[in-house]
Coordinates of C-alpha atoms in Angstrom, one line a residue:
M24 CA -120.7 79.1 -53.0
D25 CA -119.2 81.9 -50.9
E26 CA -115.9 82.6 -52.7
T27 CA -114.5 84.3 -49.6
V28 CA -114.2 80.9 -47.9
R29 CA -113.7 78.8 -51.0
Q30 CA -110.8 76.3 -50.7
P31 CA -107.9 77.0 -53.1
I32 CA -108.1 75.1 -56.4
P33 CA -104.7 74.4 -58.1
V34 CA -104.8 75.0 -61.8
D35 CA -102.3 74.9 -64.7
L36 CA -102.4 77.5 -67.5
A37 CA -101.5 76.8 -71.2
L38 CA -100.9 80.0 -73.1
Q39 CA -100.7 80.1 -76.9
G40 CA -98.6 82.6 -78.8
G41 CA -99.6 85.2 -81.4
G42 CA -97.6 88.4 -81.3
S43 CA -99.5 91.4 -80.0
H44 CA -102.6 89.2 -79.8
G45 CA -101.0 88.0 -76.6
A46 CA -102.5 91.0 -75.0
F47 CA -105.7 89.1 -75.0
T48 CA -104.0 86.5 -72.8
W49 CA -102.7 89.4 -70.6
G50 CA -106.4 90.3 -69.9
V51 CA -107.3 86.7 -69.2
L52 CA -104.5 86.4 -66.7
D53 CA -105.2 89.8 -65.1
R54 CA -108.7 88.6 -64.4
L55 CA -107.9 85.1 -63.2
I56 CA -105.2 86.4 -60.8
E57 CA -107.8 88.5 -59.0
E58 CA -109.4 85.3 -57.7
P59 CA -107.7 84.2 -54.4
W60 CA -109.2 80.7 -54.7
L61 CA -107.3 80.0 -57.9
R62 CA -103.8 78.8 -57.2
I63 CA -101.5 78.7 -60.3
E64 CA -99.3 75.6 -60.1
A65 CA -97.7 75.6 -63.5
I66 CA -97.8 77.5 -66.8
S67 CA -96.8 76.2 -70.3
G68 CA -96.3 79.0 -72.8
T69 CA -95.0 79.6 -76.3
S70 CA -94.0 82.9 -78.0
A71 CA -96.2 85.7 -76.5
G72 CA -97.5 83.0 -74.2
A73 CA -94.0 82.4 -73.0
M74 CA -93.5 86.1 -72.2
N75 CA -96.8 86.2 -70.3
A76 CA -95.9 83.1 -68.4
A77 CA -92.5 84.3 -67.3
L78 CA -93.9 87.7 -66.3
V79 CA -96.6 86.1 -64.1
A80 CA -94.1 83.7 -62.4
D81 CA -91.5 86.4 -61.7
G82 CA -94.0 89.0 -60.7
W83 CA -95.7 86.6 -58.4
T84 CA -92.4 85.7 -56.7
Q85 CA -91.7 89.3 -56.1
G86 CA -95.0 90.6 -55.0
G87 CA -97.8 87.9 -55.1
A88 CA -100.8 88.5 -57.2
E89 CA -100.4 92.2 -57.5
G90 CA -96.8 91.8 -58.4
A91 CA -97.8 89.5 -61.3
R92 CA -100.4 91.9 -62.5
A93 CA -97.9 94.8 -62.3
A94 CA -95.3 92.9 -64.2
L95 CA -97.7 92.2 -67.1
E96 CA -98.8 95.8 -67.2
T97 CA -95.3 97.1 -67.3
Y98 CA -94.2 94.7 -70.0
W99 CA -97.1 95.5 -72.4
R100 CA -96.7 99.2 -71.8
R101 CA -93.1 99.0 -72.7
V102 CA -93.8 96.9 -75.8
S103 CA -96.3 99.5 -76.9
Q104 CA -93.9 102.4 -76.3
A105 CA -91.2 100.6 -78.3
A106 CA -93.7 100.0 -81.1
A107 CA -94.4 103.7 -81.3
F108 CA -91.0 104.2 -82.9
S109 CA -91.3 101.4 -85.3
P110 CA -91.9 102.1 -89.0
L111 CA -94.6 99.4 -88.9
Q112 CA -97.6 101.6 -88.4
R113 CA -101.2 101.6 -89.6
S114 CA -101.7 103.6 -92.8
P115 CA -104.1 106.5 -92.9
L116 CA -106.5 104.3 -94.8
D117 CA -106.4 101.6 -92.1
R118 CA -107.1 104.3 -89.5
L119 CA -109.8 105.9 -91.5
M120 CA -111.5 102.5 -92.0
G121 CA -111.1 101.6 -88.3
R122 CA -109.0 98.5 -89.1
W123 CA -106.2 97.3 -86.8
T124 CA -104.3 95.5 -89.6
L125 CA -101.1 96.8 -91.3
D126 CA -102.1 95.4 -94.7
T127 CA -101.9 98.8 -96.4
S128 CA -98.9 100.1 -94.4
P129 CA -96.1 100.9 -96.9
A130 CA -93.5 99.7 -94.4
Y131 CA -95.3 96.4 -93.7
V132 CA -95.8 95.8 -97.4
A133 CA -92.1 96.5 -98.1
M134 CA -91.0 94.3 -95.2
D135 CA -93.3 91.5 -96.3
L136 CA -91.9 91.5 -99.8
M137 CA -88.3 91.7 -98.6
T138 CA -88.6 88.8 -96.2
R139 CA -89.5 86.6 -99.2
V140 CA -86.2 87.2 -100.9
L141 CA -83.9 88.3 -98.0
S142 CA -83.2 86.5 -94.7
P143 CA -83.0 88.2 -91.3
Y144 CA -79.2 87.7 -91.6
D145 CA -79.4 90.1 -94.5
L146 CA -82.0 92.6 -93.1
N147 CA -80.8 92.5 -89.5
P148 CA -77.2 91.4 -89.5
F149 CA -76.7 92.4 -85.8
G150 CA -79.7 90.5 -84.6
L151 CA -81.2 93.5 -82.9
N152 CA -84.5 92.9 -81.0
P153 CA -86.0 95.5 -78.6
L154 CA -87.7 92.8 -76.6
R155 CA -84.3 91.7 -75.2
T156 CA -83.8 95.0 -73.4
I157 CA -87.4 95.1 -72.2
L158 CA -87.2 91.5 -70.8
G159 CA -83.9 92.2 -69.1
E160 CA -85.2 95.2 -67.3
I161 CA -88.5 93.7 -66.1
I162 CA -87.6 90.0 -65.3
D163 CA -85.1 88.9 -62.8
F164 CA -84.1 85.5 -64.2
D165 CA -82.2 84.4 -61.1
R166 CA -85.4 85.0 -59.1
L167 CA -87.4 83.3 -61.8
A168 CA -85.4 80.1 -61.3
R169 CA -86.7 80.0 -57.7
A170 CA -90.3 80.9 -58.6
P171 CA -93.0 78.7 -57.0
I172 CA -94.9 78.5 -60.3
L173 CA -93.5 75.9 -62.6
L174 CA -92.7 77.1 -66.1
F175 CA -92.5 75.1 -69.4
I176 CA -91.4 77.2 -72.3
T177 CA -91.2 75.7 -75.8
A178 CA -88.8 76.5 -78.6
T179 CA -88.2 74.6 -81.8
N180 CA -84.7 73.2 -82.5
V181 CA -83.9 74.3 -86.1
R182 CA -81.5 71.4 -86.7
T183 CA -83.8 68.6 -85.5
G184 CA -87.2 70.2 -86.0
R185 CA -88.2 69.0 -82.5
G186 CA -89.4 71.1 -79.6
R187 CA -87.4 71.6 -76.5
I188 CA -89.0 72.5 -73.2
F189 CA -87.1 74.9 -70.9
R190 CA -87.9 74.9 -67.2
N191 CA -87.5 77.6 -64.6
A192 CA -83.7 77.3 -63.9
E193 CA -83.0 77.2 -67.7
I194 CA -85.0 80.2 -68.7
T195 CA -83.2 83.3 -69.8
A196 CA -84.0 86.2 -72.1
D197 CA -82.6 84.1 -75.0
V198 CA -85.0 81.3 -74.2
L199 CA -88.0 83.6 -74.3
L200 CA -86.8 85.3 -77.5
A201 CA -86.2 81.8 -79.0
S202 CA -89.7 80.8 -78.2
A203 CA -91.0 83.9 -80.1
C204 CA -88.4 83.8 -82.9
L205 CA -90.2 84.0 -86.3
P206 CA -87.7 82.7 -88.8
T207 CA -88.5 85.3 -91.5
M208 CA -88.1 88.2 -89.1
F209 CA -85.3 87.2 -86.7
Q210 CA -82.1 85.3 -86.7
A211 CA -82.3 81.9 -84.9
I212 CA -81.4 82.2 -81.2
E213 CA -78.5 80.0 -80.2
I214 CA -78.8 78.2 -76.9
D215 CA -76.2 75.6 -75.8
G216 CA -74.8 75.6 -79.3
E217 CA -78.1 74.8 -81.0
P218 CA -80.2 77.3 -83.1
Y219 CA -83.9 77.7 -82.1
W220 CA -87.0 79.2 -83.8
D221 CA -90.5 79.9 -82.6
G222 CA -91.9 77.2 -80.3
G223 CA -95.3 77.3 -82.1
Y224 CA -93.9 75.0 -84.8
A225 CA -93.5 72.2 -82.2
G226 CA -96.0 73.0 -79.4
N227 CA -98.3 75.9 -79.1
P228 CA -98.3 75.4 -76.2
T229 CA -96.9 72.0 -75.0
L230 CA -99.4 70.3 -72.6
T231 CA -97.7 67.0 -71.7
P232 CA -95.4 68.4 -68.9
L233 CA -98.4 70.0 -67.2
V234 CA -99.9 66.5 -66.8
R235 CA -96.7 64.8 -65.9
E236 CA -95.0 67.4 -63.6
S237 CA -97.7 69.5 -62.0
D238 CA -99.9 68.5 -59.0
A239 CA -102.9 70.3 -60.5
H240 CA -105.6 68.4 -62.3
D241 CA -107.3 71.4 -64.1
T242 CA -105.7 73.0 -67.1
I243 CA -107.0 76.2 -68.6
L244 CA -106.0 76.7 -72.2
V245 CA -106.0 80.3 -73.4
Q246 CA -106.4 80.1 -77.2
I247 CA -105.4 82.9 -79.6
N248 CA -105.3 81.3 -83.0
P249 CA -108.7 80.5 -84.5
R250 CA -109.3 76.8 -85.1
E251 CA -111.9 77.4 -87.8
R252 CA -112.7 80.1 -90.4
P253 CA -116.1 79.5 -92.1
E254 CA -115.7 82.3 -94.7
P255 CA -114.1 81.5 -98.1
L256 CA -110.5 82.6 -98.6
R257 CA -109.8 84.5 -101.7
T258 CA -106.9 86.9 -101.3
A259 CA -103.3 86.0 -101.0
N260 CA -103.2 87.6 -97.5
E261 CA -106.2 85.5 -96.4
I262 CA -104.6 82.3 -97.7
L263 CA -101.2 83.0 -96.1
N264 CA -102.9 84.0 -92.8
R265 CA -104.9 80.7 -92.7
L266 CA -101.8 78.7 -93.5
N267 CA -100.1 80.4 -90.6
E268 CA -103.0 79.6 -88.2
I269 CA -103.1 75.9 -89.3
S270 CA -99.4 75.6 -88.9
F271 CA -99.4 77.0 -85.4
N272 CA -102.5 75.2 -84.3
S273 CA -101.5 71.7 -85.6
P274 CA -99.2 70.7 -82.7
L275 CA -101.8 71.7 -80.2
M276 CA -104.6 69.8 -81.9
K277 CA -102.4 66.7 -82.1
E278 CA -101.6 66.9 -78.5
L279 CA -105.2 67.4 -77.5
R280 CA -106.2 64.4 -79.5
M281 CA -103.5 62.3 -77.8
I282 CA -104.7 63.5 -74.4
A283 CA -108.3 62.6 -75.3
L284 CA -107.2 59.1 -76.4
L285 CA -105.0 58.5 -73.3
R286 CA -107.9 59.6 -71.0
Q287 CA -110.1 57.0 -72.6
V288 CA -107.6 54.1 -72.3
A289 CA -105.5 55.1 -69.3
D290 CA -105.8 53.1 -66.1
P291 CA -107.4 55.6 -63.6
G292 CA -106.3 53.5 -60.6
H293 CA -102.7 54.3 -60.2
G294 CA -99.4 55.7 -61.6
E295 CA -99.2 58.0 -64.6
G296 CA -102.4 56.5 -66.0
A297 CA -104.3 58.1 -63.1
R298 CA -102.8 61.5 -64.0
W299 CA -104.0 61.3 -67.6
A300 CA -107.4 59.9 -66.7
G301 CA -107.9 62.6 -64.0
M302 CA -106.9 65.6 -66.2
R303 CA -109.7 68.2 -66.5
T304 CA -109.5 70.7 -69.4
H305 CA -111.0 74.1 -69.9
S306 CA -110.6 76.8 -72.6
I307 CA -110.9 80.5 -72.8
W308 CA -111.0 82.1 -76.2
T309 CA -112.8 84.8 -78.3
D310 CA -114.2 85.0 -81.8
K311 CA -113.0 88.6 -82.0
L312 CA -109.4 87.7 -82.8
A313 CA -110.6 86.0 -86.0
D314 CA -111.7 89.5 -87.2
F315 CA -108.1 90.6 -87.4
G316 CA -105.6 89.6 -90.0
A317 CA -102.1 88.2 -89.5
S318 CA -100.5 91.6 -89.9
S319 CA -102.3 92.9 -86.8
K320 CA -100.1 90.6 -84.7
L321 CA -97.4 93.2 -85.3
N322 CA -99.6 96.1 -84.3
A323 CA -98.7 97.0 -80.7
E324 CA -100.5 100.4 -80.5
W325 CA -101.6 101.0 -76.9
S326 CA -105.2 101.4 -78.0
F327 CA -105.2 98.0 -79.7
V328 CA -103.3 96.3 -76.9
G329 CA -105.7 97.8 -74.4
M330 CA -108.7 96.7 -76.3
L331 CA -107.4 93.1 -76.5
K332 CA -106.7 93.2 -72.8
E333 CA -110.2 94.2 -72.0
E334 CA -111.5 91.5 -74.3
G335 CA -109.4 89.0 -72.4
R336 CA -110.8 90.2 -69.0
R337 CA -114.3 90.0 -70.4
C338 CA -113.9 86.4 -71.6
A339 CA -112.2 85.3 -68.4
D340 CA -115.0 86.9 -66.4
A341 CA -117.6 85.1 -68.5
F342 CA -115.7 81.8 -68.1
L343 CA -115.6 82.2 -64.3
A344 CA -119.3 83.0 -64.2
A345 CA -120.2 80.0 -66.3
H346 CA -117.6 77.5 -65.2
G347 CA -116.0 78.7 -62.0
E348 CA -117.9 76.0 -60.0
D349 CA -116.7 73.3 -62.5
L350 CA -113.0 73.9 -61.7
G351 CA -111.8 71.1 -59.5
Q352 CA -114.9 69.0 -60.4
R353 CA -115.2 68.4 -64.2
S354 CA -113.9 69.3 -67.6
T355 CA -115.7 72.0 -69.5
A356 CA -113.8 71.6 -72.9
D357 CA -114.9 68.5 -74.8
L358 CA -111.8 66.8 -76.1
D359 CA -113.6 63.7 -77.3
V360 CA -115.0 65.6 -80.2
L361 CA -111.4 65.8 -81.6
L362 CA -111.3 62.0 -81.8
A363 CA -114.4 62.0 -84.0
E364 CA -112.6 64.4 -86.4
C365 CA -109.7 61.9 -86.9

């Protein structure tokens, strides 16, 4: 098909969180945005996925596709610049071995030990977070409220344990910080009198509003956290890393199973049943992220971030080459297999 005359296809995006690994998602978005026939209707994002979602929506409102790409570039460069002044740096051994983790970084080891006995209220009593300044300087939240791209940002209510979904007009810097608030590192973010933690505990990301509130029928899920690890786990770091991955994948897996079940039983003829039955799902991911440990999610060196971005572009390009013609026609991610695992 000649893509220069291809009719626009509305799509939704679902963006997982994962610290600096969110730069992979940046690369995916950067490549997808280049395609004029892809029309982004809505984005659901959590943690780093929430940041990427807000940047795309605000940048698009300001300057179309190039505005969105520029906003993403600016944000990740600013994050990397801020990280250059952080004590959390790779050790000489990590650099010598070509590892991107911080596992042998003295500052990381010390922080990891301290967070097991001291809370963020002890370690960071003023609640400082450099991302607040970066977000405030890049995103115009009044403009974001009017963005044509619908946003669904998830944060976890500490008191109830339930997820809350924030939409365009509700989104502030606090909402984005709440969606990315790891409870061992940052104080809970208070919004409307309620404390919030990372949205990954409740939805990573949340898919239901994309089905119910968006006109698109194709959802592209950009996955960061590996679903499976075939190798045996032996070290304490490997075990903790896997526990973290399972915890942050669990809400998504449950929601995907629910969607698969509803698609089987929903009435495709009319109403909300037709929306569930007509949902087409797709996934972009990479095995490469499984090679990095959990500590690498705190590594925002520009060389690492840039490498993840290029990997994201490569994977998105491969997806478009393999499944571009399927968008608007059929699902390319098999959700029914999840039902067989129950």
